[in-house]
Amino acid sequence: MNAAIAGLGMTELGKVFGRSPRRLAADAVRLAAADAGLDLADLDGLVVSHGLGGSPGIELAETLGLRDLRLLTTMDSFGATAGAMVSYAAMSVLSGAATTVACVFADAPLQPQQSSGAAYQRDAREWYGFGGMTAALGLRSVNAYYALAAQRHMARYGTTSEQLGAIAVGTRQWAARNPLAQMREPITLADHQASRWVAEPLHLLDCCLVSNGAIAVIVTGADRAASLARPPVHLWGWGQGHPGHRRERGSGFGLTTGAAVSGPVAMKMAGVTVDDVDVCQLYDCYTYTVLVSLEDYGFCAKGEGGPFAASGALAPGGSLPTNTGGGQLSGYYMWGMTPLSEAVIQARGDGGERQAPANDVILVSGNGGILDHHSTLILSPHAKGA
């Protein structure tokens, strides 16, 4: 038996106010069950992703009125959580521990009359101990640490800001074809270069959006999924990678990610190589995350991510359609559920104007922390071995 995604539920995304993360999560689970043609009573498993903006916990089961669950847990690998949740749900289904598992992420950091940049700001009083020392040096945000990673790649391999900009421009071209995307207005490389610095070498257009909303998927057995309301999206493989190097001196920080571990594990399980991949849905909290992930998956050699992106390979009409919904840079920021939801849409052939020309093998990545955690899924509209 194999596992498959049978339902996808997406609430309104973006500047959605007036609903708590728990309410948004409940709405997404209900939408996912309805999408699959299931009742909530059919669910016997619920896996909830921890978030940052008052995320829902396992109390969500009570909100939904779920009874006699065989699986109930909250997971947290930051942006790698979506892939980890789906793999955990799949293993539960394959082992018989559960039959029908909802996986959900919700967040609501945006507030009315508040800038997006203020959504995840930390109070200065939270910095203490050695964290206070780095904060005094200006390392007070995730932006600064990703900027350090990008700077290291630039110093080692000659990567340029314009190459990062090519990723932002191509992603926006995809977003222009997605009615759900928050940012659909076309941008040029000149626009990218003119956007303000956030933390050099990262411009504003190198950085992801901030969004409120929720997304859920339903994981069940492939045979059962085939009898439900929507075409099943088959789970061929999965893997995780947690380098553990953090920001230690002499480590691979900034130059390598957990994709170098999770990618080969997932592809071996799926029985595919990078040459078989038709579409990539890569976690893009920053343009640099896309570049280094491409290298670590093996789509190009280490150090060649910049020229590969600048070639147009990732944009519409390119050889490797990537983040076809606009990703987190231009679509919506729902942690690892952003790439996962677009992968399901592409596997079902529901992409409309943005539908990739081939969708037999879709790679989905999740990235957490400061390149500290990674998850990989290999999805397909076809049953494994068919």
Short mmCIF file of N, CA, C and O in Angstrom, two decimals, residues 218-280:
data_model
loop_
_atom_site.label_atom_id
_atom_site.label_comp_id
_atom_site.label_asym_id
_atom_site.label_seq_id
_atom_site.Cartn_x
_atom_site.Cartn_y
_atom_site.Cartn_z
N ILE A 218 -5.18 16.40 3.48
CA ILE A 218 -5.64 15.12 4.03
C ILE A 218 -4.79 14.01 3.42
O ILE A 218 -4.70 13.90 2.19
N VAL A 219 -4.16 13.20 4.27
CA VAL A 219 -3.34 12.08 3.83
C VAL A 219 -4.06 10.78 4.16
O VAL A 219 -4.52 10.58 5.29
N THR A 220 -4.15 9.89 3.18
CA THR A 220 -4.79 8.60 3.39
C THR A 220 -4.12 7.57 2.48
O THR A 220 -3.15 7.88 1.79
N GLY A 221 -4.63 6.34 2.48
CA GLY A 221 -4.08 5.32 1.62
C GLY A 221 -4.38 5.63 0.15
O GLY A 221 -5.43 6.17 -0.18
N ALA A 222 -3.46 5.28 -0.73
CA ALA A 222 -3.62 5.60 -2.15
C ALA A 222 -4.86 4.94 -2.74
O ALA A 222 -5.57 5.55 -3.56
N ASP A 223 -5.15 3.71 -2.34
CA ASP A 223 -6.32 3.02 -2.87
C ASP A 223 -7.60 3.74 -2.47
O ASP A 223 -8.51 3.92 -3.29
N ARG A 224 -7.65 4.14 -1.23
CA ARG A 224 -8.83 4.87 -0.77
C ARG A 224 -8.94 6.23 -1.45
O ARG A 224 -10.01 6.67 -1.84
N ALA A 225 -7.80 6.92 -1.57
CA ALA A 225 -7.79 8.23 -2.19
C ALA A 225 -8.34 8.18 -3.62
O ALA A 225 -9.00 9.12 -4.07
N ALA A 226 -8.07 7.08 -4.31
CA ALA A 226 -8.52 6.96 -5.71
C ALA A 226 -10.03 6.92 -5.82
O ALA A 226 -10.58 7.20 -6.89
N SER A 227 -10.72 6.60 -4.71
CA SER A 227 -12.18 6.50 -4.74
C SER A 227 -12.86 7.77 -4.24
O SER A 227 -14.09 7.83 -4.21
N LEU A 228 -12.07 8.78 -3.87
CA LEU A 228 -12.63 9.99 -3.30
C LEU A 228 -12.87 11.05 -4.37
O LEU A 228 -12.73 10.80 -5.56
N ALA A 229 -13.22 12.25 -3.94
CA ALA A 229 -13.76 13.27 -4.85
C ALA A 229 -12.74 13.86 -5.81
O ALA A 229 -13.10 14.21 -6.94
N ARG A 230 -11.48 13.99 -5.39
CA ARG A 230 -10.47 14.63 -6.22
C ARG A 230 -9.38 13.66 -6.60
O ARG A 230 -9.15 12.67 -5.91
N PRO A 231 -8.66 13.92 -7.70
CA PRO A 231 -7.56 13.02 -8.09
C PRO A 231 -6.52 12.93 -6.99
O PRO A 231 -6.12 13.95 -6.42
N PRO A 232 -6.07 11.73 -6.65
CA PRO A 232 -5.06 11.59 -5.60
C PRO A 232 -3.71 12.13 -6.05
O PRO A 232 -3.35 12.06 -7.22
N VAL A 233 -2.97 12.68 -5.09
CA VAL A 233 -1.60 13.09 -5.33
C VAL A 233 -0.72 12.13 -4.54
O VAL A 233 -0.72 12.14 -3.31
N HIS A 234 -0.01 11.29 -5.26
CA HIS A 234 0.69 10.17 -4.64
C HIS A 234 2.02 10.61 -4.02
O HIS A 234 2.76 11.41 -4.60
N LEU A 235 2.29 10.06 -2.84
CA LEU A 235 3.53 10.32 -2.11
C LEU A 235 4.54 9.24 -2.45
O LEU A 235 4.44 8.11 -1.97
N TRP A 236 5.50 9.59 -3.28
CA TRP A 236 6.50 8.61 -3.71
C TRP A 236 7.68 8.52 -2.74
O TRP A 236 8.30 7.48 -2.61
N GLY A 237 8.03 9.62 -2.12
CA GLY A 237 9.20 9.60 -1.25
C GLY A 237 9.25 10.81 -0.35
O GLY A 237 8.62 11.83 -0.62
N TRP A 238 10.01 10.67 0.73
CA TRP A 238 10.19 11.78 1.67
C TRP A 238 11.51 11.63 2.41
O TRP A 238 12.09 10.54 2.47
N GLY A 239 11.99 12.72 2.93
CA GLY A 239 13.24 12.70 3.69
C GLY A 239 13.41 13.98 4.47
O GLY A 239 12.78 15.00 4.17
N GLN A 240 14.27 13.93 5.47
CA GLN A 240 14.61 15.11 6.27
C GLN A 240 16.12 15.23 6.36
O GLN A 240 16.86 14.25 6.25
N GLY A 241 16.59 16.47 6.61
CA GLY A 241 18.01 16.72 6.82
C GLY A 241 18.18 17.86 7.81
O GLY A 241 17.60 18.92 7.64
N HIS A 242 18.98 17.62 8.85
CA HIS A 242 19.20 18.60 9.91
C HIS A 242 20.70 18.71 10.16
O HIS A 242 21.25 17.97 10.98
N PRO A 243 21.39 19.61 9.45
CA PRO A 243 22.86 19.67 9.50
C PRO A 243 23.44 19.83 10.89
O PRO A 243 24.48 19.25 11.20
N GLY A 244 22.80 20.63 11.74
CA GLY A 244 23.31 20.80 13.09
C GLY A 244 24.49 21.75 13.19
O GLY A 244 25.01 21.95 14.29
N HIS A 245 24.91 22.33 12.04
CA HIS A 245 26.08 23.20 12.11
C HIS A 245 25.76 24.57 12.69
O HIS A 245 26.65 25.27 13.16
N ARG A 246 24.47 24.95 12.62
CA ARG A 246 24.09 26.28 13.07
C ARG A 246 25.05 27.31 12.48
O ARG A 246 25.29 27.33 11.29
N ARG A 247 25.65 28.15 13.33
CA ARG A 247 26.53 29.18 12.81
C ARG A 247 27.93 29.04 13.41
O ARG A 247 28.63 30.01 13.71
N GLU A 248 28.36 27.79 13.59
CA GLU A 248 29.66 27.53 14.18
C GLU A 248 30.79 27.93 13.22
O GLU A 248 30.68 27.77 12.01
N ARG A 249 31.86 28.40 13.78
CA ARG A 249 33.01 28.79 12.97
C ARG A 249 33.58 27.55 12.26
O ARG A 249 33.75 26.50 12.86
N GLY A 250 33.87 27.72 10.98
CA GLY A 250 34.45 26.61 10.22
C GLY A 250 33.43 25.62 9.72
O GLY A 250 33.78 24.63 9.08
N SER A 251 32.14 25.85 10.01
CA SER A 251 31.10 24.92 9.57
C SER A 251 30.68 25.23 8.14
O SER A 251 31.16 26.17 7.52
N GLY A 252 29.73 24.45 7.65
CA GLY A 252 29.21 24.69 6.31
C GLY A 252 28.09 25.69 6.27
O GLY A 252 27.39 25.78 5.26
N PHE A 253 27.90 26.45 7.35
CA PHE A 253 26.79 27.39 7.41
C PHE A 253 26.81 28.32 6.20
O PHE A 253 27.83 28.91 5.85
N GLY A 254 25.64 28.46 5.59
CA GLY A 254 25.49 29.37 4.47
C GLY A 254 25.78 28.77 3.13
O GLY A 254 25.27 29.24 2.11
N LEU A 255 26.60 27.75 3.08
CA LEU A 255 27.00 27.15 1.81
C LEU A 255 26.27 25.85 1.51
O LEU A 255 26.16 25.45 0.35
N THR A 256 25.79 25.17 2.54
CA THR A 256 25.06 23.90 2.36
C THR A 256 23.83 23.90 3.26
O THR A 256 23.80 24.57 4.29
N THR A 257 22.84 23.12 2.87
CA THR A 257 21.61 22.99 3.65
C THR A 257 21.28 21.51 3.83
O THR A 257 21.93 20.63 3.25
N GLY A 258 20.24 21.26 4.60
CA GLY A 258 19.79 19.89 4.80
C GLY A 258 19.23 19.24 3.55
O GLY A 258 18.99 18.03 3.53
N ALA A 259 19.02 20.02 2.48
CA ALA A 259 18.57 19.43 1.22
C ALA A 259 19.58 18.43 0.68
O ALA A 259 19.21 17.49 -0.03
N ALA A 260 20.85 18.63 1.02
CA ALA A 260 21.89 17.71 0.57
C ALA A 260 21.70 16.31 1.17
O ALA A 260 22.20 15.32 0.63
N VAL A 261 20.99 16.24 2.30
CA VAL A 261 20.69 14.95 2.94
C VAL A 261 19.27 14.50 2.61
O VAL A 261 19.04 13.36 2.18
N SER A 262 18.29 15.38 2.79
CA SER A 262 16.90 14.98 2.59
C SER A 262 16.58 14.68 1.14
O SER A 262 15.76 13.81 0.85
N GLY A 263 17.22 15.39 0.20
CA GLY A 263 16.95 15.17 -1.21
C GLY A 263 17.29 13.76 -1.68
O GLY A 263 16.43 13.06 -2.22
N PRO A 264 18.54 13.30 -1.48
CA PRO A 264 18.88 11.93 -1.89
C PRO A 264 18.03 10.86 -1.20
O PRO A 264 17.68 9.86 -1.82
N VAL A 265 17.69 11.09 0.08
CA VAL A 265 16.85 10.11 0.79
C VAL A 265 15.48 10.01 0.13
O VAL A 265 14.97 8.91 -0.15
N ALA A 266 14.85 11.16 -0.13
CA ALA A 266 13.52 11.16 -0.73
C ALA A 266 13.54 10.61 -2.15
O ALA A 266 12.65 9.85 -2.55
N MET A 267 14.55 10.99 -2.93
CA MET A 267 14.60 10.54 -4.32
C MET A 267 14.91 9.05 -4.40
O MET A 267 14.38 8.35 -5.28
N LYS A 268 15.74 8.54 -3.51
CA LYS A 268 16.00 7.11 -3.49
C LYS A 268 14.73 6.34 -3.16
O LYS A 268 14.41 5.31 -3.79
N MET A 269 13.97 6.81 -2.17
CA MET A 269 12.71 6.17 -1.82
C MET A 269 11.75 6.18 -3.00
O MET A 269 11.04 5.21 -3.25
N ALA A 270 11.74 7.30 -3.72
CA ALA A 270 10.83 7.45 -4.86
C ALA A 270 11.31 6.71 -6.09
O ALA A 270 10.52 6.46 -7.02
N GLY A 271 12.60 6.38 -6.14
CA GLY A 271 13.15 5.72 -7.32
C GLY A 271 13.37 6.68 -8.48
O GLY A 271 13.24 6.29 -9.64
N VAL A 272 13.72 7.94 -8.16
CA VAL A 272 13.94 8.94 -9.21
C VAL A 272 15.26 9.66 -8.95
O VAL A 272 15.89 9.51 -7.89
N THR A 273 15.69 10.44 -9.95
CA THR A 273 16.85 11.31 -9.81
C THR A 273 16.41 12.73 -10.15
O THR A 273 15.28 12.96 -10.60
N VAL A 274 17.32 13.68 -10.00
CA VAL A 274 16.98 15.06 -10.34
C VAL A 274 16.61 15.19 -11.81
O VAL A 274 15.83 16.08 -12.19
N ASP A 275 17.14 14.31 -12.65
CA ASP A 275 16.82 14.37 -14.08
C ASP A 275 15.35 14.04 -14.36
O ASP A 275 14.83 14.37 -15.42
N ASP A 276 14.71 13.36 -13.42
CA ASP A 276 13.30 12.98 -13.60
C ASP A 276 12.34 14.06 -13.12
O ASP A 276 11.14 14.00 -13.42
N VAL A 277 12.83 15.04 -12.38
CA VAL A 277 11.96 16.05 -11.78
C VAL A 277 11.45 17.03 -12.84
O VAL A 277 12.23 17.63 -13.57
N ASP A 278 10.13 17.17 -12.90
CA ASP A 278 9.50 18.09 -13.86
C ASP A 278 9.28 19.48 -13.29
O ASP A 278 9.36 20.48 -14.00
N VAL A 279 8.93 19.54 -12.01
CA VAL A 279 8.56 20.80 -11.36
C VAL A 279 9.17 20.83 -9.96
O VAL A 279 9.18 19.81 -9.27
N CYS A 280 9.64 22.01 -9.54
CA CYS A 280 10.13 22.20 -8.17
C CYS A 280 9.27 23.22 -7.45
O CYS A 280 8.93 24.26 -8.02
#
